[in-house]
Coordinates of C-alpha atoms in Angstrom, one line a residue:
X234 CA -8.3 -32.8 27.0
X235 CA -9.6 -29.6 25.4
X236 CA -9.2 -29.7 21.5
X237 CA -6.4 -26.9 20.0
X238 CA -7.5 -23.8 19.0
X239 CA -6.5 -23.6 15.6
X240 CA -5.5 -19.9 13.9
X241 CA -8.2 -19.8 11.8
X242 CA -10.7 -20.0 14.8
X243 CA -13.2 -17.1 16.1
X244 CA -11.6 -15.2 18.6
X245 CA -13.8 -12.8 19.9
X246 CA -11.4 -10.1 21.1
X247 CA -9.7 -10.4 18.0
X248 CA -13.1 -9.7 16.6
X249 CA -13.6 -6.4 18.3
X250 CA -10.0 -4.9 17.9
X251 CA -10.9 -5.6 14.2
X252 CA -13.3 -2.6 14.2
X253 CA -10.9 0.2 15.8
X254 CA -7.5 -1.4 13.9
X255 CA -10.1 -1.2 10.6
X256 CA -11.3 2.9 11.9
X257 CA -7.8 3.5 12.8
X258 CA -6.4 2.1 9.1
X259 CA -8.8 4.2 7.1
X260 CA -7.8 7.3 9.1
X261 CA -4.5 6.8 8.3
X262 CA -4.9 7.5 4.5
X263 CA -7.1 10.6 2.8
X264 CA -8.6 8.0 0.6
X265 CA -8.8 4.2 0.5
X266 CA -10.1 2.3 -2.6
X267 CA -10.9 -0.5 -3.4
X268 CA -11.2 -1.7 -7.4
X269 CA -12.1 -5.3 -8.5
X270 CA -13.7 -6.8 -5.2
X271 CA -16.4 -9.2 -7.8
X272 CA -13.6 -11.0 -8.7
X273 CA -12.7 -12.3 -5.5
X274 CA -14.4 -16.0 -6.4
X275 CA -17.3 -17.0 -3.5
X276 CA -17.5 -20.6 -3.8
X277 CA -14.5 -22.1 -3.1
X278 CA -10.6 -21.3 -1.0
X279 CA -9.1 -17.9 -1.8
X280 CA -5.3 -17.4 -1.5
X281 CA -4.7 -13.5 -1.3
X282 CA -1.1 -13.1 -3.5
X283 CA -0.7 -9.1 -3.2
X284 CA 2.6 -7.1 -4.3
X285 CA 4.3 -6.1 -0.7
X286 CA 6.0 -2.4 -0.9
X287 CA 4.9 -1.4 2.6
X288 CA 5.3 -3.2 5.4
X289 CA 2.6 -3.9 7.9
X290 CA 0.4 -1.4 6.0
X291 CA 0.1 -3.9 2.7
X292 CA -1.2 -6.4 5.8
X293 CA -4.2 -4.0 7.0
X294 CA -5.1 -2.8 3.7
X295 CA -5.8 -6.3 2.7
X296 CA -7.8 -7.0 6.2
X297 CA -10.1 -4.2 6.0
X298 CA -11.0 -4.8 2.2
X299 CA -14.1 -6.8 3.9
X300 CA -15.4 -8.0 7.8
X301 CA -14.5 -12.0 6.4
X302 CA -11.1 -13.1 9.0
X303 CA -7.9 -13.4 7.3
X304 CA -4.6 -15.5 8.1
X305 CA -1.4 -14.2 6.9
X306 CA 2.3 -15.7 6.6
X307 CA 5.0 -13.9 7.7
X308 CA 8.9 -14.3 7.4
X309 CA 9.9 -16.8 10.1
X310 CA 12.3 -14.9 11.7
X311 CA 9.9 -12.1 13.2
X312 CA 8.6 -15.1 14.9
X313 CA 12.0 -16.1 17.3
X314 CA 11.1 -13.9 20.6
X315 CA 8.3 -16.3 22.3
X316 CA 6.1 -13.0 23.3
X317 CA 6.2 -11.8 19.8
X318 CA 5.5 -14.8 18.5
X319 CA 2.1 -15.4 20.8
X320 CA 1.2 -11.8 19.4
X321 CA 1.5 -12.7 15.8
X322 CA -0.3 -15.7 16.2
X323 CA -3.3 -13.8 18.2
X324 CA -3.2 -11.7 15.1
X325 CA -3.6 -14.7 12.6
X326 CA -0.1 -14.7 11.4
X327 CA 1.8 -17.8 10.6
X328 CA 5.4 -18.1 10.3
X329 CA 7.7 -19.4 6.9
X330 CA 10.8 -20.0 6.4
X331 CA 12.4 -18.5 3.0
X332 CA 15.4 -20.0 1.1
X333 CA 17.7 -17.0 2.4
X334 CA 17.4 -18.5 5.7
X335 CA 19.3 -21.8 4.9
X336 CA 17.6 -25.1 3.0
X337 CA 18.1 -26.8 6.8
X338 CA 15.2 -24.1 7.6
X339 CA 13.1 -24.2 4.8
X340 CA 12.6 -27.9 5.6
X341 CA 10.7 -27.0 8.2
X342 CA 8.0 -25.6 6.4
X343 CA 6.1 -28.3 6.3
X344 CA 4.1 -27.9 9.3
X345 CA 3.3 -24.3 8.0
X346 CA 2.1 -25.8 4.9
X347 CA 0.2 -28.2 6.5
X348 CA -1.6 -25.8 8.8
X349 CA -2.1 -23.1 5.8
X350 CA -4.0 -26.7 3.7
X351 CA -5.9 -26.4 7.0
X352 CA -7.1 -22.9 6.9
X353 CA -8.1 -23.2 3.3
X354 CA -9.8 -26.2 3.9
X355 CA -12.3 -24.1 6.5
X356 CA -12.6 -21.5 3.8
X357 CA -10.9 -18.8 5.2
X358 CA -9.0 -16.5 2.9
X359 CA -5.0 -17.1 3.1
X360 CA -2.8 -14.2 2.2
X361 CA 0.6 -14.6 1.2
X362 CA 3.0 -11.7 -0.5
X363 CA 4.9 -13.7 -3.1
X364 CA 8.0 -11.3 -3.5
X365 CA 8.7 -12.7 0.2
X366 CA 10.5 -9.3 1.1
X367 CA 9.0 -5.7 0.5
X368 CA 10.6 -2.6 -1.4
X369 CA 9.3 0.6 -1.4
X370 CA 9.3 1.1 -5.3
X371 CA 6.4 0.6 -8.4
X372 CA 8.0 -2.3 -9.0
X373 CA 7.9 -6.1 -8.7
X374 CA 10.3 -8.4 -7.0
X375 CA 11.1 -12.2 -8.5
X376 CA 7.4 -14.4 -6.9
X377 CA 9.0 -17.3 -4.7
X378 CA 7.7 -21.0 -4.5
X379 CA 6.2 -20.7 -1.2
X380 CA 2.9 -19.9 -2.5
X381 CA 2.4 -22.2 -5.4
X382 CA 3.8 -25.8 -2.9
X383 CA 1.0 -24.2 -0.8
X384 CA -1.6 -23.9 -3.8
X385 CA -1.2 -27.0 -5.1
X386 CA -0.8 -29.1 -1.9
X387 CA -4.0 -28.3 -1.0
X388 CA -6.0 -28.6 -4.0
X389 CA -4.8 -32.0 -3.9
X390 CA -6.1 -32.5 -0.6
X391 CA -9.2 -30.6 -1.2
X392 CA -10.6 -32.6 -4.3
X393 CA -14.6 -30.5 -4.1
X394 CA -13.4 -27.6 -3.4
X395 CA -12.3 -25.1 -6.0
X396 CA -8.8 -23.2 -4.9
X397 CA -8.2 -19.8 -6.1
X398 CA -4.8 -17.3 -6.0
X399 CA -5.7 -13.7 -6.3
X400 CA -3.6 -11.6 -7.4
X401 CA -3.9 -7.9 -5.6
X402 CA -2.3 -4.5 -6.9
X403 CA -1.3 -2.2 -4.2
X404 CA -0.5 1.6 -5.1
X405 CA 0.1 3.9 -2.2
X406 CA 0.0 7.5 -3.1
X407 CA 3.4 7.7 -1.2
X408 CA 5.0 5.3 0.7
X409 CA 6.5 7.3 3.4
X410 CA 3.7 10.0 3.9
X411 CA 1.1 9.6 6.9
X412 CA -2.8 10.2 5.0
X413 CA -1.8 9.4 1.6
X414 CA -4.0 7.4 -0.9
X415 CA -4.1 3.9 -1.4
X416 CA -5.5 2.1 -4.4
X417 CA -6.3 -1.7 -4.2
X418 CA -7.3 -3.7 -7.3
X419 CA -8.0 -7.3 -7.5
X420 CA -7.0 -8.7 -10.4
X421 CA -8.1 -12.1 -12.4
X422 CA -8.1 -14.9 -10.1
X423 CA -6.1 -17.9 -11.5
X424 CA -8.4 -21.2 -10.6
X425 CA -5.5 -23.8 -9.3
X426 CA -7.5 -27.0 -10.1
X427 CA -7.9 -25.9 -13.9
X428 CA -4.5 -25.1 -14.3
X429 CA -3.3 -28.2 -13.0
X430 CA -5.4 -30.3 -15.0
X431 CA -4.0 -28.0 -18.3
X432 CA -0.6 -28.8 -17.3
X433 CA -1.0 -32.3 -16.3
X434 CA 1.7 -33.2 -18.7
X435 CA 4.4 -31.1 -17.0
X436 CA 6.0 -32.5 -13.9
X437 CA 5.4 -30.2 -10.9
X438 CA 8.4 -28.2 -10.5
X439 CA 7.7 -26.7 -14.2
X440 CA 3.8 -25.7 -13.5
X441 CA 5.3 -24.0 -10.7
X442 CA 7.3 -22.1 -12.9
X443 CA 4.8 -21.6 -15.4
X444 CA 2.1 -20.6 -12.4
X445 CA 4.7 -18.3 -11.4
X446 CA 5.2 -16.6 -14.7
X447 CA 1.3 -15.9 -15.1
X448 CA 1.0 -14.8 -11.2
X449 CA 3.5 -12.4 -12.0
X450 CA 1.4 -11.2 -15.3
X451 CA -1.5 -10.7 -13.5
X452 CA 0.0 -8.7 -10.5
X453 CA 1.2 -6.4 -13.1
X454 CA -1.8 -5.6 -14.6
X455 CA -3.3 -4.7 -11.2
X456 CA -0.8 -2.5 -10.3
X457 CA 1.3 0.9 -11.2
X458 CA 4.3 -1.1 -12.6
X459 CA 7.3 0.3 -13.7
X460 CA 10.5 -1.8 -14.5
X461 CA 13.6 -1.3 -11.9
X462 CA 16.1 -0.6 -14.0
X463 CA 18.1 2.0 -14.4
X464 CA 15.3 4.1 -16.2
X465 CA 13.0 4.0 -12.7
X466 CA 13.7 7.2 -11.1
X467 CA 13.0 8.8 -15.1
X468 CA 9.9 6.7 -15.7
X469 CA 8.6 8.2 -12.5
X470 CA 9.4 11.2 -13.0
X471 CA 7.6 11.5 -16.3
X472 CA 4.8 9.6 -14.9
X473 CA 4.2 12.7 -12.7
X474 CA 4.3 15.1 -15.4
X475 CA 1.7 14.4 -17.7
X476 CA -0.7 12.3 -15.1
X477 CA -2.9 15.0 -15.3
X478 CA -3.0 15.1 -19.1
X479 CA -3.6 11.8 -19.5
X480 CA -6.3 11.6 -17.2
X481 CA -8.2 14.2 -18.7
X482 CA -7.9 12.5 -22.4
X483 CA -9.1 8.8 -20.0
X484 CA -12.2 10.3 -18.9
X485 CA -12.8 11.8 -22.2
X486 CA -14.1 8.0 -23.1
X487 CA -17.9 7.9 -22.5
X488 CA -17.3 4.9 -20.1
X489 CA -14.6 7.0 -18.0
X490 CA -16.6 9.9 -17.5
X491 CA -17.5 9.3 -14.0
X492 CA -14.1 7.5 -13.1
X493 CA -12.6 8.1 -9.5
X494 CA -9.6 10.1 -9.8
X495 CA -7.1 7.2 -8.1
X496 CA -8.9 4.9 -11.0
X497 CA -8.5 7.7 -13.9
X498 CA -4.8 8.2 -12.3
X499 CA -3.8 4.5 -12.6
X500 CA -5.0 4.2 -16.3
X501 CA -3.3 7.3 -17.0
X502 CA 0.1 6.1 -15.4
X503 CA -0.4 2.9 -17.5
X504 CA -1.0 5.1 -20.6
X505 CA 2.3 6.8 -20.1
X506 CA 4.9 4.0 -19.8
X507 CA 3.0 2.3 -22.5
X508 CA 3.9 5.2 -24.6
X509 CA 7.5 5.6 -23.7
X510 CA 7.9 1.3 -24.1
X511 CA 6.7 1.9 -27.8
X512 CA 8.4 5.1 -28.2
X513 CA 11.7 3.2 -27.4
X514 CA 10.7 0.4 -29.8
X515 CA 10.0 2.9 -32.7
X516 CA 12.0 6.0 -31.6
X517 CA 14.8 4.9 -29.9
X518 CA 16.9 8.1 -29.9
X519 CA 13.4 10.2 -29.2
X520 CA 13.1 7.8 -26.2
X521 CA 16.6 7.9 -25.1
X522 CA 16.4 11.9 -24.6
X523 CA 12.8 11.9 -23.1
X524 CA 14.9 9.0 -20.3
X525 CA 17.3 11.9 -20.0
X526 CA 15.1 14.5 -19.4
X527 CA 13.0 12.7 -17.0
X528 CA 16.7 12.0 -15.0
X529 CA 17.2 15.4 -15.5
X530 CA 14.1 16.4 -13.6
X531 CA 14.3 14.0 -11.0
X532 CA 17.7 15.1 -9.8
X533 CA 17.2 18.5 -9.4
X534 CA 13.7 18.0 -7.8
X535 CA 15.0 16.1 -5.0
X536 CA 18.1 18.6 -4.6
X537 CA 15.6 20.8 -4.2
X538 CA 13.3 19.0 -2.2
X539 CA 10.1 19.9 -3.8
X540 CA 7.0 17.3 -3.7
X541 CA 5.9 14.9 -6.8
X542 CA 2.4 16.5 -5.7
X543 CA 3.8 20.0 -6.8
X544 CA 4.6 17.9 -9.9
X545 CA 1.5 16.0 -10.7
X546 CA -1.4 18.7 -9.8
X547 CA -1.8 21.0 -12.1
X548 CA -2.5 24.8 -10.6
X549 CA -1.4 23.3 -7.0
X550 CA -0.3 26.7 -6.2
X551 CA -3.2 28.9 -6.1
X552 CA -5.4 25.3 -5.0
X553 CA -3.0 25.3 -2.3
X554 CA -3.0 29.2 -0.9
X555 CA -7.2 28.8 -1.0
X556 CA -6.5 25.8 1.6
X557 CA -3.5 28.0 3.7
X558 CA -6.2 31.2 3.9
X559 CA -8.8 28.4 5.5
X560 CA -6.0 27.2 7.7
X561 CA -5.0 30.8 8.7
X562 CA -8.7 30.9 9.9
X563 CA -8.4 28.2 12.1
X564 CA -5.0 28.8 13.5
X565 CA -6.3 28.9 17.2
X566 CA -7.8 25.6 16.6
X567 CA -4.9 24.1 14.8
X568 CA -1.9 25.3 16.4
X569 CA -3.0 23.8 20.5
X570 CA -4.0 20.3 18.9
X571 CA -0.6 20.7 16.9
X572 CA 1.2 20.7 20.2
X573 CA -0.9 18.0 22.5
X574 CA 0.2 16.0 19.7
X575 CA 3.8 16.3 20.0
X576 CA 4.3 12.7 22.3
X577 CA 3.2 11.7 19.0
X578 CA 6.0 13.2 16.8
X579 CA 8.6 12.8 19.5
X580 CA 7.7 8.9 19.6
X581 CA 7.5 8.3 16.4
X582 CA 11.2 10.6 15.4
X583 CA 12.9 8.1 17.9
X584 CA 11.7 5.4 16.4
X585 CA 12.7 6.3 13.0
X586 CA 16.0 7.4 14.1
X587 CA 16.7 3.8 15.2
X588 CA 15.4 2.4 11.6
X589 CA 17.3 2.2 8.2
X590 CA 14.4 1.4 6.0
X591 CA 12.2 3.8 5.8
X592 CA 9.5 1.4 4.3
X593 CA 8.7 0.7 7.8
X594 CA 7.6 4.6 8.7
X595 CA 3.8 4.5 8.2
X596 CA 3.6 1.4 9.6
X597 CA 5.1 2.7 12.9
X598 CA 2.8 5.7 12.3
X599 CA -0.1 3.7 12.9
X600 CA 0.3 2.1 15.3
X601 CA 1.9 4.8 17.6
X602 CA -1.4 6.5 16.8
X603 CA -3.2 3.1 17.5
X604 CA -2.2 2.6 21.3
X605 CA -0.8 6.3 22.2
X606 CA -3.4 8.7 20.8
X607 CA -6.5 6.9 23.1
X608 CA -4.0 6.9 26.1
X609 CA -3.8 10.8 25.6
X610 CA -7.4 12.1 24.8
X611 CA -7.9 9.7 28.8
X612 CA -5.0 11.9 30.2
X613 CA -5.9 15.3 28.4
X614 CA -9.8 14.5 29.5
X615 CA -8.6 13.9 33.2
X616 CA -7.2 17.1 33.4
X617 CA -9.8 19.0 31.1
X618 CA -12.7 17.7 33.6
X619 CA -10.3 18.8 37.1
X620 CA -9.7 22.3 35.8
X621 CA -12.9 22.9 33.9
X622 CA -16.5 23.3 34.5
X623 CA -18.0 19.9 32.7
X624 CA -19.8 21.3 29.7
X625 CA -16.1 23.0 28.9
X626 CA -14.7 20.2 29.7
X627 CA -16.7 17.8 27.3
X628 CA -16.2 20.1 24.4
X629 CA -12.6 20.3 24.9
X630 CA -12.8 16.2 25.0
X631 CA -14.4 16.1 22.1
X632 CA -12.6 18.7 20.0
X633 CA -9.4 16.8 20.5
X634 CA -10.5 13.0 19.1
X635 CA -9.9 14.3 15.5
X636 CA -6.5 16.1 16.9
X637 CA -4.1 13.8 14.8
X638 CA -5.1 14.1 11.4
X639 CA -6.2 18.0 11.7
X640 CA -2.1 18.2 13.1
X641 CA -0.6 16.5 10.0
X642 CA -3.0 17.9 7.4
X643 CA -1.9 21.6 8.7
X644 CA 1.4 20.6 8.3
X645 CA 1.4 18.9 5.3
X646 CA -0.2 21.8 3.8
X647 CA 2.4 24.4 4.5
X648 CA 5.0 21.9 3.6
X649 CA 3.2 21.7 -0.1
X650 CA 3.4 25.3 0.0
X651 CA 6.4 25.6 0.5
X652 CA 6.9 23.3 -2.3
X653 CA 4.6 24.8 -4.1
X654 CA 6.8 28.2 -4.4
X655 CA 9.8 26.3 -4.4
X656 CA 8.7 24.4 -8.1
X657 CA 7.1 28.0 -9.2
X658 CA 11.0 29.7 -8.8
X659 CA 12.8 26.8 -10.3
X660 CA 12.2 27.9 -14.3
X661 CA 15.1 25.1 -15.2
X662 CA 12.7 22.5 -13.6
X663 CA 9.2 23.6 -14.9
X664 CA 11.1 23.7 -18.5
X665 CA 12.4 20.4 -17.8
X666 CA 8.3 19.3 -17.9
X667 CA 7.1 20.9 -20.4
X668 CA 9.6 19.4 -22.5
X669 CA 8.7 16.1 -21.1
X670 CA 4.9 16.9 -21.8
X671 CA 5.4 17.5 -25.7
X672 CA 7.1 14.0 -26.1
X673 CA 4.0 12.4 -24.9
X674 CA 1.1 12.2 -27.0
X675 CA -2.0 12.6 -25.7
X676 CA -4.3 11.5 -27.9
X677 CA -7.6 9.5 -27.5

């Protein structure tokens, strides 16, 4: 009788898809980084426990990070049509059950758990989000148990083997936008073993909770992190006034002089709530109208529909009709590829009109773009090569592989410049930010 195949196996055509989802993921954004990777421990189990504000996009980022195969766990009840269910598992996803879905349910876990020991056991890396449900905010979400029962189970079974939870930061450039940035930083691994053994005293159900409380720590620290309370849509706001101030006083440092601009942003970000938390500690009724303001400035941005990139870019405008002139230039280049890639945009608009969170949009974004866009260029090639003399033909073929992006970055440009001159004849809103900027200090 043949031996099961476990999920953690080699799978060779999992293997190769790995290369195009991988090209296809880093297409998808203008700029993917990746901050922290020597801290991801080599010699022993790695549980991957990253913040989850984006769907199946927070999945991919995590896979790409490096060629080593990765098993994820999924809520369970993604897993109840059989066909979907084969797929997930040919994409090295295991199911779990979460207290929402009834403690009759979550009993059943124990199979998963025993399967996740099992991966770990053959060293390969285990990611689990810990919020157990996504939101599309800078925020965190309460960790569940899930993580830490799976931790701890099998550093008990896996005595000479050190086990390790990561703890990842995500920070998308914009959850909703198609080619935006993402940031990944890997934080301070917390070794399971030690902190067992430091809290040998405490029954297990209270070093959960204190695991818990120093996962959650650490995921803060490696991410942009703004409380959700009802000072969010302000902190934000204010966030995106002064980023570029603050980064320019970061990389005034000797050490930050060569930063990457996501890194200098993300320090810069950090800078700025740090600043309003003490300014409310100190300055209470200072902090109180700088809150107001940013409120202010939020509210009439989005009645207005201008972009937090008109916002957080200083000089956008004239950056931005330098870019338009270029794309004026290659208008008969732009416009045809704009409108071979319509069965694109028409998919992915009926998809969305049958979704209600909108967390979910990029994720359908790639992969429409994953399965239709090759399906095209074959059908668009077909025709170019029956109507065209070959060496036309070819050229035409080739000219439309990059046909996606070159569609949405024309766009996306004249929708920032329409933002652009939006922000530029709202005078109430640019004063709104520059009273915002003289409440935060920028100093070294």
């Amino acid at each position: 009788m043949a031996k099961e195949k476990k999920i953690q196996d080699y799978d060779w055509c999992y293997n190769a898809l790995r290369y195009y989802v991988d090209f296809v993921l880093k297409l998808s954004y203008r700029n993917v980084r990746y901050v922290g990777t020597e801290n991801i421990p080599q010699n022993g189990a790695v549980i991957y426990a990253p913040n989850h504000t984006n769907a199946l996009m927070d999945a991919l980022v995590i896979l790409a990070m490096d060629r080593k195969p990765k098993v994820f766990v999924a809520r369970a009840d993604i897993f109840k049509n059989k066909t979907a269910a084969k797929l997930f598992r040919f994409l090295k996803i295991m199911p779990i059950m979460r207290m929402r879905d009834g403690i009759d349910e979550v009993r059943k876990n124990d199979e998963t758990i025993s399967k996740a020991v099992d991966v770990l056991q053959d060293r390969v890396p285990l990611c689990i989000f810990p919020e157990g449900t996504h939101q599309a905010k800078y925020s965190a979400l309460p960790l569940s148990k899930g993580i830490f029962r799976i931790a701890f189970q099998a550093q008990e079974m896996m005595k000479d083997m050190p086990l390790w939870i990561v703890p990842v930061g995500l920070r998308y450039g914009s959850f909703f936008r198609f080619r935006s940035t993402v940031r990944v930083q890997i934080g301070d691994p917390i070794n399971v073993r030690e902190f067992i053994e430091e809290h040998s005293d405490y029954p297990q159900q209270v070093q959960i909770n204190l695991a818990k409380d120093m996962l959650t720590e650490r995921m803060k620290q490696s991410m942009f992190y703004i409380p959700d309370d009802e000072n969010y849509a302000a902190m934000y706001e204010i966030c995106a006034a002064t980023v570029m101030k603050q980064s320019r006083m970061v990389k005034r440092h000797p050490e930050n002089a060569h930063l990457h601009e996501l890194d200098a942003h993300f320090k810069a970000n950090n800078r700025t709530i740090w600043q309003v938390r003490d300014m409310s500690d100190r300055e209470p009724e200072k902090a109180a109208r700088l809150l107001q303001l940013g409120n202010e400035a939020s509210q009439i941005r989005r009645a207005k529909n201008i972009s937090m990139s008109s916002v957080a870019i200083k000089y956008p405008f004239w950056s931005r009709v330098l870019k338009l002139l270029i794309l004026i230039a290659l208008l008969p280049y732009c416009l045809p590829v704009s409108i071979l890639t319509l069965p694109i945009k028409l998919v992915c608009g009926y998809i969305f009109s049958k979704m209600d969170d909108m967390a979910f949009r990029n994720s359908v974004r790639y992969l429409v773009n994953l399965v239709l866009w090759p399906v095209l260029v074959i059908i668009y090639a077909v025709v170019a090569f029956v109507v065209l003399p070959w060496q036309w033909a070819l050229a035409v073929t080739v000219a439309l592989m990059p046909a996606p992006i070159v569609a949405h970055e024309m766009w996306r440009l004249v929708r920032l410049g329409v933002s652009d001159v939006k922000l530029l004849m709202s005078g109430e809103l640019r004063r709104k930010y520059r009273e915002i900027r003289k409440y935060i200090i920028i100093r070294k």
